[in-house]
Amino acid sequence: MNTTVVTVDKEHPDAKVMEEAGRVLKEGGLVAFPTETVYGLGGDGLNPDSSRKIYQAKGRPSDNPLIIHIADMESLDKIVKAIPLKARKMAEAFWPGPLTMIFEKSSVVPYETTGGLESVAVRMPSHPVAAALIRAGGGYVAAPSANTSGRPSPTRASHVREDLEGKIDMIIDGGSVGIGLESTIVDFTEDEPVILRPGYINQEMMEDVIGQVKVDRGLLITDENVRPKAPGMKYRHYAPQASLTIVEGKAEDTIAYINTQCAKLKAEGKGAGVIATDETRGSYQAAVVKSIGTRRDEEGIARHLFGILREFDEEKVDAIFSESFDTPKMGQAIMNRLLKAAGHHIIRL
Ligand code: TXA
Ligand code: MG
Protein backbone atom coordinates (compact mmCIF):
# COMPACT_ATOMS: atom_id res chain seq x y z
CA MET A 1 0.00 0.00 0.00
CA ASN A 2 1.17 3.50 -0.76
CA THR A 3 1.14 5.67 2.36
CA THR A 4 0.54 9.38 1.72
CA VAL A 5 2.50 11.59 4.13
CA VAL A 6 1.31 15.19 4.51
CA THR A 7 2.70 17.92 6.74
CA VAL A 8 0.28 20.35 8.33
CA ASP A 9 0.54 23.38 10.58
CA LYS A 10 -0.08 22.17 14.13
CA GLU A 11 -2.35 25.05 15.13
CA HIS A 12 -4.05 25.66 11.76
CA PRO A 13 -4.15 22.46 9.73
CA ASP A 14 -5.02 22.92 6.07
CA ALA A 15 -8.79 22.41 5.62
CA LYS A 16 -8.37 20.53 2.31
CA VAL A 17 -5.93 18.06 3.85
CA MET A 18 -8.23 17.43 6.80
CA GLU A 19 -11.20 16.95 4.47
CA GLU A 20 -9.25 14.38 2.46
CA ALA A 21 -8.12 12.59 5.65
CA GLY A 22 -11.73 12.57 6.88
CA ARG A 23 -12.85 11.00 3.60
CA VAL A 24 -10.24 8.23 4.02
CA LEU A 25 -11.67 7.45 7.49
CA LYS A 26 -15.28 7.47 6.27
CA GLU A 27 -14.33 5.01 3.52
CA GLY A 28 -12.85 2.64 6.11
CA GLY A 29 -9.17 3.59 5.68
CA LEU A 30 -6.52 4.34 8.32
CA VAL A 31 -4.90 7.71 9.08
CA ALA A 32 -2.12 8.33 11.63
CA PHE A 33 -2.32 11.74 13.30
CA PRO A 34 -0.75 13.75 16.13
CA THR A 35 -2.46 14.21 19.49
CA GLU A 36 -1.14 16.08 22.56
CA THR A 37 0.00 12.73 24.08
CA VAL A 38 1.39 10.52 21.28
CA TYR A 39 0.57 9.88 17.61
CA GLY A 40 -2.58 7.81 17.08
CA LEU A 41 -3.55 5.36 14.34
CA GLY A 42 -7.11 6.35 13.47
CA GLY A 43 -9.97 4.45 11.90
CA ASP A 44 -13.76 4.86 12.06
CA GLY A 45 -14.57 3.59 15.56
CA LEU A 46 -18.10 2.56 14.60
CA ASN A 47 -16.94 0.51 11.60
CA PRO A 48 -15.87 -3.05 12.57
CA ASP A 49 -13.75 -3.43 9.41
CA SER A 50 -11.72 -0.34 10.27
CA SER A 51 -10.98 -1.69 13.74
CA ARG A 52 -9.90 -5.03 12.27
CA LYS A 53 -7.53 -3.16 9.95
CA ILE A 54 -6.05 -1.27 12.92
CA TYR A 55 -5.20 -4.52 14.74
CA GLN A 56 -3.68 -5.92 11.59
CA ALA A 57 -1.51 -2.86 10.80
CA LYS A 58 -0.14 -2.77 14.36
CA GLY A 59 0.21 -6.53 14.77
CA ARG A 60 -1.86 -6.07 17.93
CA PRO A 61 -3.78 -8.84 19.71
CA SER A 62 -7.48 -8.30 19.00
CA ASP A 63 -8.49 -8.66 22.69
CA ASN A 64 -6.78 -5.34 23.39
CA PRO A 65 -9.49 -2.65 23.08
CA LEU A 66 -9.19 0.69 21.29
CA ILE A 67 -9.95 4.21 22.56
CA ILE A 68 -12.68 6.12 20.69
CA HIS A 69 -11.74 9.78 20.20
CA ILE A 70 -14.53 12.37 20.08
CA ALA A 71 -14.62 16.13 19.49
CA ASP A 72 -17.63 17.23 21.58
CA MET A 73 -19.75 16.11 24.56
CA GLU A 74 -22.85 15.38 22.43
CA SER A 75 -20.90 12.58 20.75
CA LEU A 76 -20.39 10.88 24.11
CA ASP A 77 -24.14 10.29 24.63
CA LYS A 78 -24.37 8.13 21.52
CA ILE A 79 -21.63 5.64 22.44
CA VAL A 80 -22.14 5.14 26.19
CA LYS A 81 -25.10 3.85 28.24
CA ALA A 82 -24.81 6.46 30.98
CA ILE A 83 -22.44 9.18 32.16
CA PRO A 84 -21.80 9.01 35.93
CA LEU A 85 -21.74 12.42 37.65
CA LYS A 86 -18.06 12.10 38.59
CA ALA A 87 -17.15 11.36 34.99
CA ARG A 88 -19.06 14.44 33.89
CA LYS A 89 -17.06 16.54 36.37
CA MET A 90 -13.83 15.03 35.09
CA ALA A 91 -14.82 15.88 31.52
CA GLU A 92 -15.53 19.47 32.55
CA ALA A 93 -12.13 19.72 34.25
CA PHE A 94 -9.87 17.85 31.82
CA TRP A 95 -11.52 17.58 28.38
CA PRO A 96 -10.37 18.26 25.80
CA GLY A 97 -7.11 16.81 27.09
CA PRO A 98 -4.93 13.80 27.95
CA LEU A 99 -7.61 11.84 29.84
CA THR A 100 -9.42 8.65 28.77
CA MET A 101 -12.52 7.46 30.63
CA ILE A 102 -14.14 4.05 30.50
CA PHE A 103 -17.93 3.69 30.35
CA GLU A 104 -20.46 0.98 29.63
CA LYS A 105 -20.80 0.95 25.86
CA SER A 106 -24.01 1.49 23.91
CA SER A 107 -25.05 -0.90 21.15
CA VAL A 108 -23.67 1.28 18.32
CA VAL A 109 -20.10 0.50 19.39
CA PRO A 110 -18.91 -2.72 17.71
CA TYR A 111 -17.14 -5.41 19.76
CA GLU A 112 -14.32 -5.23 17.21
CA THR A 113 -13.50 -1.79 18.66
CA THR A 114 -13.78 -2.81 22.32
CA GLY A 115 -11.92 -6.10 22.02
CA GLY A 116 -15.11 -7.95 22.93
CA LEU A 117 -15.76 -5.93 26.11
CA GLU A 118 -19.08 -4.37 27.20
CA SER A 119 -17.19 -1.18 28.11
CA VAL A 120 -15.70 1.50 25.87
CA ALA A 121 -12.74 3.85 26.41
CA VAL A 122 -13.36 7.45 25.28
CA ARG A 123 -11.08 10.47 24.99
CA MET A 124 -11.54 14.03 23.70
CA PRO A 125 -8.08 15.17 22.60
CA SER A 126 -7.08 18.85 22.65
CA HIS A 127 -4.65 18.78 19.71
CA PRO A 128 -6.12 20.95 16.91
CA VAL A 129 -5.16 18.41 14.22
CA ALA A 130 -6.79 15.56 16.15
CA ALA A 131 -9.97 17.60 16.74
CA ALA A 132 -10.17 18.57 13.05
CA LEU A 133 -9.67 14.96 11.93
CA ILE A 134 -12.37 13.63 14.26
CA ARG A 135 -14.86 16.20 12.94
CA ALA A 136 -13.94 15.51 9.31
CA GLY A 137 -14.05 11.74 9.84
CA GLY A 138 -17.58 11.47 11.20
CA GLY A 139 -17.05 12.08 14.93
CA TYR A 140 -15.79 8.74 16.30
CA VAL A 141 -12.14 7.93 15.65
CA ALA A 142 -10.82 4.69 17.18
CA ALA A 143 -7.10 5.18 17.73
CA PRO A 144 -4.43 3.23 19.53
CA SER A 145 -0.91 4.63 19.61
CA ALA A 146 0.51 4.52 16.06
CA ASN A 147 3.35 2.08 16.72
CA THR A 148 3.93 -1.56 15.90
CA SER A 149 2.58 -3.50 18.89
CA GLY A 150 5.27 -3.75 21.58
CA ARG A 151 7.40 -0.79 20.41
CA PRO A 152 7.47 2.59 22.20
CA SER A 153 4.57 4.90 21.25
CA PRO A 154 5.46 7.44 18.53
CA THR A 155 6.11 11.02 19.57
CA ARG A 156 6.90 12.29 16.06
CA ALA A 157 5.81 11.38 12.53
CA SER A 158 9.17 9.78 11.68
CA HIS A 159 8.48 7.15 14.39
CA VAL A 160 5.13 6.37 12.74
CA ARG A 161 6.83 6.03 9.35
CA GLU A 162 9.39 3.58 10.83
CA ASP A 163 6.58 1.30 12.01
CA LEU A 164 3.63 1.76 9.66
CA GLU A 165 4.72 3.15 6.28
CA GLY A 166 3.25 0.93 3.55
CA LYS A 167 0.61 -0.48 5.93
CA ILE A 168 -1.80 2.46 6.27
CA ASP A 169 -3.38 5.03 3.92
CA MET A 170 -2.10 8.30 5.34
CA ILE A 171 0.17 9.92 7.92
CA ILE A 172 -0.49 13.50 9.01
CA ASP A 173 2.77 15.05 10.22
CA GLY A 174 2.01 17.76 12.78
CA GLY A 175 5.48 17.85 14.34
CA SER A 176 6.54 16.60 17.77
CA VAL A 177 3.88 15.98 20.40
CA GLY A 178 3.70 18.00 23.63
CA ILE A 179 3.34 15.40 26.40
CA GLY A 180 5.01 12.28 25.02
CA LEU A 181 3.27 9.67 27.23
CA GLU A 182 -0.17 8.19 26.56
CA SER A 183 -3.29 9.54 28.28
CA THR A 184 -4.31 8.74 31.84
CA ILE A 185 -7.02 6.04 31.81
CA VAL A 186 -9.73 6.04 34.49
CA ASP A 187 -12.42 3.37 34.74
CA PHE A 188 -15.92 4.57 35.65
CA THR A 189 -17.70 1.25 35.27
CA GLU A 190 -17.28 0.27 38.95
CA ASP A 191 -18.61 2.08 42.04
CA GLU A 192 -15.30 3.88 42.64
CA PRO A 193 -13.22 5.41 39.84
CA VAL A 194 -9.96 3.50 39.27
CA ILE A 195 -6.80 4.60 37.44
CA LEU A 196 -5.87 1.89 34.94
CA ARG A 197 -2.94 3.76 33.34
CA PRO A 198 -1.11 6.74 34.90
CA GLY A 199 -0.45 9.79 32.72
CA TYR A 200 -0.07 13.57 32.70
CA ILE A 201 -3.35 14.02 34.63
CA ASN A 202 -2.24 12.52 37.94
CA GLN A 203 -4.14 11.12 40.92
CA GLU A 204 -3.89 14.36 42.93
CA MET A 205 -5.27 16.47 40.07
CA MET A 206 -8.26 14.13 39.74
CA GLU A 207 -8.88 13.88 43.48
CA ASP A 208 -9.08 17.68 43.63
CA VAL A 209 -12.09 17.40 41.31
CA ILE A 210 -13.97 14.22 42.35
CA GLY A 211 -12.50 13.03 45.66
CA GLN A 212 -11.00 9.59 46.10
CA VAL A 213 -9.64 7.84 43.02
CA LYS A 214 -8.09 4.38 43.37
CA VAL A 215 -5.17 2.90 41.49
CA ASP A 216 -5.57 -0.52 39.78
CA ARG A 217 -3.71 -3.13 41.87
CA GLY A 218 -2.34 -4.66 38.70
CA LEU A 219 -0.32 -1.47 38.14
CA LEU A 220 1.28 -1.37 41.57
CA ILE A 221 2.17 -5.02 41.97
CA THR A 222 4.63 -6.75 39.71
CA ASP A 223 3.12 -10.15 40.45
CA GLU A 224 2.36 -11.99 37.20
CA ASN A 225 -0.82 -13.39 38.73
CA VAL A 226 -2.41 -10.00 39.35
CA ARG A 227 -3.80 -8.95 35.98
CA PRO A 228 -4.11 -5.24 35.22
CA LYS A 229 -7.67 -4.30 34.25
CA ALA A 230 -6.68 -2.48 31.03
CA PRO A 231 -5.90 -5.45 28.77
CA GLY A 232 -3.08 -3.52 27.09
CA MET A 233 -1.18 -3.07 30.34
CA LYS A 234 -0.44 -6.79 30.59
CA TYR A 235 1.58 -6.93 27.39
CA ARG A 236 5.34 -6.50 27.21
CA HIS A 237 5.76 -3.01 25.89
CA TYR A 238 8.25 -0.34 24.86
CA ALA A 239 11.20 -2.71 25.30
CA PRO A 240 14.37 -1.82 23.39
CA GLN A 241 16.28 -4.66 21.70
CA ALA A 242 19.12 -4.49 24.25
CA SER A 243 18.38 -5.49 27.85
CA LEU A 244 17.36 -2.51 29.96
CA THR A 245 18.05 -2.12 33.70
CA ILE A 246 16.83 0.76 35.87
CA VAL A 247 19.17 1.83 38.65
CA GLU A 248 17.65 3.68 41.60
CA GLY A 249 19.63 5.40 44.33
CA LYS A 250 21.58 8.57 45.15
CA ALA A 251 23.19 10.14 42.07
CA GLU A 252 26.77 9.30 43.08
CA ASP A 253 25.87 5.69 43.94
CA THR A 254 23.98 5.27 40.69
CA ILE A 255 26.89 6.62 38.64
CA ALA A 256 29.41 4.37 40.45
CA TYR A 257 27.23 1.27 40.01
CA ILE A 258 26.55 1.88 36.33
CA ASN A 259 30.20 2.65 35.58
CA THR A 260 31.28 -0.60 37.24
CA GLN A 261 28.74 -2.56 35.17
CA CYS A 262 29.83 -0.80 31.97
CA ALA A 263 33.49 -1.64 32.68
CA LYS A 264 32.58 -5.31 33.19
CA LEU A 265 30.67 -5.42 29.92
CA LYS A 266 33.55 -3.74 28.09
CA ALA A 267 35.97 -6.37 29.41
CA GLU A 268 33.66 -9.00 27.89
CA GLY A 269 33.75 -7.16 24.56
CA LYS A 270 30.19 -5.89 24.96
CA GLY A 271 28.83 -2.38 24.47
CA ALA A 272 26.78 -0.55 27.09
CA GLY A 273 24.47 2.44 26.89
CA VAL A 274 23.22 4.83 29.56
CA ILE A 275 20.07 6.93 29.84
CA ALA A 276 21.40 9.87 31.85
CA THR A 277 20.37 13.47 32.58
CA ASP A 278 22.03 16.77 31.65
CA GLU A 279 23.36 16.87 35.23
CA THR A 280 25.05 13.45 35.07
CA ARG A 281 25.86 12.70 31.43
CA GLY A 282 29.53 13.73 31.78
CA SER A 283 30.09 11.24 34.62
CA TYR A 284 29.52 8.01 32.70
CA GLN A 285 32.12 5.90 30.96
CA ALA A 286 29.93 4.00 28.50
CA ALA A 287 30.02 3.54 24.73
CA VAL A 288 26.75 5.46 24.29
CA VAL A 289 25.42 8.02 26.78
CA LYS A 290 22.15 9.82 26.01
CA SER A 291 20.62 12.56 28.13
CA ILE A 292 16.87 12.56 28.61
CA GLY A 293 17.04 16.24 29.66
CA THR A 294 17.47 18.09 32.91
CA ARG A 295 16.00 16.80 36.19
CA ARG A 296 14.57 20.29 36.69
CA ASP A 297 12.12 19.67 33.81
CA GLU A 298 10.07 16.52 34.43
CA GLU A 299 7.78 17.26 31.49
CA GLY A 300 10.87 17.23 29.27
CA ILE A 301 11.88 13.84 30.68
CA ALA A 302 8.40 12.47 29.88
CA ARG A 303 8.49 13.95 26.38
CA HIS A 304 11.89 12.46 25.51
CA LEU A 305 11.49 8.97 27.00
CA PHE A 306 9.96 7.08 24.06
CA GLY A 307 12.22 8.78 21.50
CA ILE A 308 15.32 7.78 23.49
CA LEU A 309 14.17 4.17 23.79
CA ARG A 310 13.71 4.09 20.00
CA GLU A 311 17.13 5.70 19.41
CA PHE A 312 18.81 2.90 21.33
CA ASP A 313 17.56 0.41 18.76
CA GLU A 314 19.84 2.17 16.25
CA GLU A 315 22.90 1.76 18.50
CA LYS A 316 25.04 -1.33 18.76
CA VAL A 317 24.78 -1.85 22.51
CA ASP A 318 24.07 -5.07 24.38
CA ALA A 319 22.86 -3.55 27.64
CA ILE A 320 21.29 -0.25 28.64
CA PHE A 321 21.23 1.27 32.13
CA SER A 322 18.78 4.01 33.02
CA GLU A 323 18.62 6.35 35.95
CA SER A 324 15.29 6.33 37.82
CA PHE A 325 12.89 9.28 37.35
CA ASP A 326 10.50 9.30 40.26
CA THR A 327 9.61 12.96 39.75
CA PRO A 328 6.84 14.75 41.73
CA LYS A 329 4.00 15.11 39.17
CA MET A 330 4.64 12.74 36.28
CA GLY A 331 6.86 10.27 38.13
CA GLN A 332 4.20 7.58 38.36
CA ALA A 333 3.53 7.76 34.61
CA ILE A 334 7.21 7.94 33.62
CA MET A 335 8.22 5.03 35.89
CA ASN A 336 5.23 2.93 34.75
CA ARG A 337 6.49 3.14 31.13
CA LEU A 338 10.18 2.76 32.04
CA LEU A 339 9.49 -0.29 34.25
CA LYS A 340 7.55 -1.93 31.43
CA ALA A 341 10.38 -1.21 29.00
CA ALA A 342 12.81 -2.81 31.49
CA GLY A 343 10.57 -5.84 32.09
CA HIS A 344 10.48 -4.61 35.73
CA HIS A 345 14.24 -5.11 36.06
CA ILE A 346 15.28 -2.53 38.66
CA ILE A 347 18.33 -2.39 40.94
CA ARG A 348 17.66 -0.49 44.18
CA LEU A 349 20.94 0.66 45.73
O1 TXA B 1 -2.89 8.97 24.66
C1 TXA B 1 -3.51 7.98 24.27
O2 TXA B 1 -4.37 7.43 24.96
C2 TXA B 1 -3.21 7.46 22.86
C3 TXA B 1 -3.65 8.54 21.86
C4 TXA B 1 -3.52 8.10 20.44
O3 TXA B 1 -4.93 8.96 22.17
N1 TXA B 1 -3.85 6.20 22.62
C5 TXA B 1 -3.44 5.06 23.24
O4 TXA B 1 -4.15 3.93 22.83
O5 TXA B 1 -2.53 5.01 24.02
P1 TXA B 1 -3.59 2.44 23.06
O6 TXA B 1 -4.57 1.58 22.32
O7 TXA B 1 -2.19 2.37 22.68
O8 TXA B 1 -3.81 2.20 24.57
C6 TXA B 1 -5.13 2.06 25.07
C7 TXA B 1 -5.14 1.33 26.39
C8 TXA B 1 -4.80 -0.13 26.28
O9 TXA B 1 -3.95 -0.49 27.37
C9 TXA B 1 -6.16 -0.81 26.38
O10 TXA B 1 -6.07 -2.10 26.90
C10 TXA B 1 -6.91 0.13 27.31
O11 TXA B 1 -6.48 1.40 26.90
N2 TXA B 1 -8.37 0.07 27.12
C11 TXA B 1 -9.09 0.46 26.03
N3 TXA B 1 -10.40 0.21 26.19
C12 TXA B 1 -10.54 -0.35 27.41
C13 TXA B 1 -11.64 -0.84 28.16
N4 TXA B 1 -12.87 -0.82 27.66
N5 TXA B 1 -11.41 -1.36 29.40
C14 TXA B 1 -10.15 -1.38 29.91
N6 TXA B 1 -9.05 -0.93 29.24
C15 TXA B 1 -9.24 -0.43 28.02
MG1 MG C 1 -0.26 1.75 22.74
Coordinates of C-alpha atoms in Angstrom, one line a residue, residues 45-296:
G45 CA -14.6 3.6 15.6
L46 CA -18.1 2.6 14.6
N47 CA -16.9 0.5 11.6
P48 CA -15.9 -3.1 12.6
D49 CA -13.8 -3.4 9.4
S50 CA -11.7 -0.3 10.3
S51 CA -11.0 -1.7 13.7
R52 CA -9.9 -5.0 12.3
K53 CA -7.5 -3.2 10.0
I54 CA -6.0 -1.3 12.9
Y55 CA -5.2 -4.5 14.7
Q56 CA -3.7 -5.9 11.6
A57 CA -1.5 -2.9 10.8
K58 CA -0.1 -2.8 14.4
G59 CA 0.2 -6.5 14.8
R60 CA -1.9 -6.1 17.9
P61 CA -3.8 -8.8 19.7
S62 CA -7.5 -8.3 19.0
D63 CA -8.5 -8.7 22.7
N64 CA -6.8 -5.3 23.4
P65 CA -9.5 -2.7 23.1
L66 CA -9.2 0.7 21.3
I67 CA -9.9 4.2 22.6
I68 CA -12.7 6.1 20.7
H69 CA -11.7 9.8 20.2
I70 CA -14.5 12.4 20.1
A71 CA -14.6 16.1 19.5
D72 CA -17.6 17.2 21.6
M73 CA -19.8 16.1 24.6
E74 CA -22.8 15.4 22.4
S75 CA -20.9 12.6 20.7
L76 CA -20.4 10.9 24.1
D77 CA -24.1 10.3 24.6
K78 CA -24.4 8.1 21.5
I79 CA -21.6 5.6 22.4
V80 CA -22.1 5.1 26.2
K81 CA -25.1 3.8 28.2
A82 CA -24.8 6.5 31.0
I83 CA -22.4 9.2 32.2
P84 CA -21.8 9.0 35.9
L85 CA -21.7 12.4 37.7
K86 CA -18.1 12.1 38.6
A87 CA -17.1 11.4 35.0
R88 CA -19.1 14.4 33.9
K89 CA -17.1 16.5 36.4
M90 CA -13.8 15.0 35.1
A91 CA -14.8 15.9 31.5
E92 CA -15.5 19.5 32.6
A93 CA -12.1 19.7 34.2
F94 CA -9.9 17.8 31.8
W95 CA -11.5 17.6 28.4
P96 CA -10.4 18.3 25.8
G97 CA -7.1 16.8 27.1
P98 CA -4.9 13.8 28.0
L99 CA -7.6 11.8 29.8
T100 CA -9.4 8.7 28.8
M101 CA -12.5 7.5 30.6
I102 CA -14.1 4.0 30.5
F103 CA -17.9 3.7 30.4
E104 CA -20.5 1.0 29.6
K105 CA -20.8 1.0 25.9
S106 CA -24.0 1.5 23.9
S107 CA -25.0 -0.9 21.2
V108 CA -23.7 1.3 18.3
V109 CA -20.1 0.5 19.4
P110 CA -18.9 -2.7 17.7
Y111 CA -17.1 -5.4 19.8
E112 CA -14.3 -5.2 17.2
T113 CA -13.5 -1.8 18.7
T114 CA -13.8 -2.8 22.3
G115 CA -11.9 -6.1 22.0
G116 CA -15.1 -7.9 22.9
L117 CA -15.8 -5.9 26.1
E118 CA -19.1 -4.4 27.2
S119 CA -17.2 -1.2 28.1
V120 CA -15.7 1.5 25.9
A121 CA -12.7 3.9 26.4
V122 CA -13.4 7.5 25.3
R123 CA -11.1 10.5 25.0
M124 CA -11.5 14.0 23.7
P125 CA -8.1 15.2 22.6
S126 CA -7.1 18.8 22.7
H127 CA -4.7 18.8 19.7
P128 CA -6.1 21.0 16.9
V129 CA -5.2 18.4 14.2
A130 CA -6.8 15.6 16.2
A131 CA -10.0 17.6 16.7
A132 CA -10.2 18.6 13.1
L133 CA -9.7 15.0 11.9
I134 CA -12.4 13.6 14.3
R135 CA -14.9 16.2 12.9
A136 CA -13.9 15.5 9.3
G137 CA -14.0 11.7 9.8
G138 CA -17.6 11.5 11.2
G139 CA -17.0 12.1 14.9
Y140 CA -15.8 8.7 16.3
V141 CA -12.1 7.9 15.7
A142 CA -10.8 4.7 17.2
A143 CA -7.1 5.2 17.7
P144 CA -4.4 3.2 19.5
S145 CA -0.9 4.6 19.6
A146 CA 0.5 4.5 16.1
N147 CA 3.4 2.1 16.7
T148 CA 3.9 -1.6 15.9
S149 CA 2.6 -3.5 18.9
G150 CA 5.3 -3.7 21.6
R151 CA 7.4 -0.8 20.4
P152 CA 7.5 2.6 22.2
S153 CA 4.6 4.9 21.3
P154 CA 5.5 7.4 18.5
T155 CA 6.1 11.0 19.6
R156 CA 6.9 12.3 16.1
A157 CA 5.8 11.4 12.5
S158 CA 9.2 9.8 11.7
H159 CA 8.5 7.1 14.4
V160 CA 5.1 6.4 12.7
R161 CA 6.8 6.0 9.3
E162 CA 9.4 3.6 10.8
D163 CA 6.6 1.3 12.0
L164 CA 3.6 1.8 9.7
E165 CA 4.7 3.1 6.3
G166 CA 3.3 0.9 3.6
K167 CA 0.6 -0.5 5.9
I168 CA -1.8 2.5 6.3
D169 CA -3.4 5.0 3.9
M170 CA -2.1 8.3 5.3
I171 CA 0.2 9.9 7.9
I172 CA -0.5 13.5 9.0
D173 CA 2.8 15.0 10.2
G174 CA 2.0 17.8 12.8
G175 CA 5.5 17.9 14.3
S176 CA 6.5 16.6 17.8
V177 CA 3.9 16.0 20.4
G178 CA 3.7 18.0 23.6
I179 CA 3.3 15.4 26.4
G180 CA 5.0 12.3 25.0
L181 CA 3.3 9.7 27.2
E182 CA -0.2 8.2 26.6
S183 CA -3.3 9.5 28.3
T184 CA -4.3 8.7 31.8
I185 CA -7.0 6.0 31.8
V186 CA -9.7 6.0 34.5
D187 CA -12.4 3.4 34.7
F188 CA -15.9 4.6 35.7
T189 CA -17.7 1.2 35.3
E190 CA -17.3 0.3 38.9
D191 CA -18.6 2.1 42.0
E192 CA -15.3 3.9 42.6
P193 CA -13.2 5.4 39.8
V194 CA -10.0 3.5 39.3
I195 CA -6.8 4.6 37.4
L196 CA -5.9 1.9 34.9
R197 CA -2.9 3.8 33.3
P198 CA -1.1 6.7 34.9
G199 CA -0.4 9.8 32.7
Y200 CA -0.1 13.6 32.7
I201 CA -3.3 14.0 34.6
N202 CA -2.2 12.5 37.9
Q203 CA -4.1 11.1 40.9
E204 CA -3.9 14.4 42.9
M205 CA -5.3 16.5 40.1
M206 CA -8.3 14.1 39.7
E207 CA -8.9 13.9 43.5
D208 CA -9.1 17.7 43.6
V209 CA -12.1 17.4 41.3
I210 CA -14.0 14.2 42.4
G211 CA -12.5 13.0 45.7
Q212 CA -11.0 9.6 46.1
V213 CA -9.6 7.8 43.0
K214 CA -8.1 4.4 43.4
V215 CA -5.2 2.9 41.5
D216 CA -5.6 -0.5 39.8
R217 CA -3.7 -3.1 41.9
G218 CA -2.3 -4.7 38.7
L219 CA -0.3 -1.5 38.1
L220 CA 1.3 -1.4 41.6
I221 CA 2.2 -5.0 42.0
T222 CA 4.6 -6.8 39.7
D223 CA 3.1 -10.1 40.5
E224 CA 2.4 -12.0 37.2
N225 CA -0.8 -13.4 38.7
V226 CA -2.4 -10.0 39.3
R227 CA -3.8 -9.0 36.0
P228 CA -4.1 -5.2 35.2
K229 CA -7.7 -4.3 34.2
A230 CA -6.7 -2.5 31.0
P231 CA -5.9 -5.4 28.8
G232 CA -3.1 -3.5 27.1
M233 CA -1.2 -3.1 30.3
K234 CA -0.4 -6.8 30.6
Y235 CA 1.6 -6.9 27.4
R236 CA 5.3 -6.5 27.2
H237 CA 5.8 -3.0 25.9
Y238 CA 8.3 -0.3 24.9
A239 CA 11.2 -2.7 25.3
P240 CA 14.4 -1.8 23.4
Q241 CA 16.3 -4.7 21.7
A242 CA 19.1 -4.5 24.2
S243 CA 18.4 -5.5 27.8
L244 CA 17.4 -2.5 30.0
T245 CA 18.1 -2.1 33.7
I246 CA 16.8 0.8 35.9
V247 CA 19.2 1.8 38.7
E248 CA 17.6 3.7 41.6
G249 CA 19.6 5.4 44.3
K250 CA 21.6 8.6 45.2
A251 CA 23.2 10.1 42.1
E252 CA 26.8 9.3 43.1
D253 CA 25.9 5.7 43.9
T254 CA 24.0 5.3 40.7
I255 CA 26.9 6.6 38.6
A256 CA 29.4 4.4 40.5
Y257 CA 27.2 1.3 40.0
I258 CA 26.5 1.9 36.3
N259 CA 30.2 2.7 35.6
T260 CA 31.3 -0.6 37.2
Q261 CA 28.7 -2.6 35.2
C262 CA 29.8 -0.8 32.0
A263 CA 33.5 -1.6 32.7
K264 CA 32.6 -5.3 33.2
L265 CA 30.7 -5.4 29.9
K266 CA 33.5 -3.7 28.1
A267 CA 36.0 -6.4 29.4
E268 CA 33.7 -9.0 27.9
G269 CA 33.8 -7.2 24.6
K270 CA 30.2 -5.9 25.0
G271 CA 28.8 -2.4 24.5
A272 CA 26.8 -0.6 27.1
G273 CA 24.5 2.4 26.9
V274 CA 23.2 4.8 29.6
I275 CA 20.1 6.9 29.8
A276 CA 21.4 9.9 31.8
T277 CA 20.4 13.5 32.6
D278 CA 22.0 16.8 31.6
E279 CA 23.4 16.9 35.2
T280 CA 25.1 13.4 35.1
R281 CA 25.9 12.7 31.4
G282 CA 29.5 13.7 31.8
S283 CA 30.1 11.2 34.6
Y284 CA 29.5 8.0 32.7
Q285 CA 32.1 5.9 31.0
A286 CA 29.9 4.0 28.5
A287 CA 30.0 3.5 24.7
V288 CA 26.7 5.5 24.3
V289 CA 25.4 8.0 26.8
K290 CA 22.2 9.8 26.0
S291 CA 20.6 12.6 28.1
I292 CA 16.9 12.6 28.6
G293 CA 17.0 16.2 29.7
T294 CA 17.5 18.1 32.9
R295 CA 16.0 16.8 36.2
R296 CA 14.6 20.3 36.7

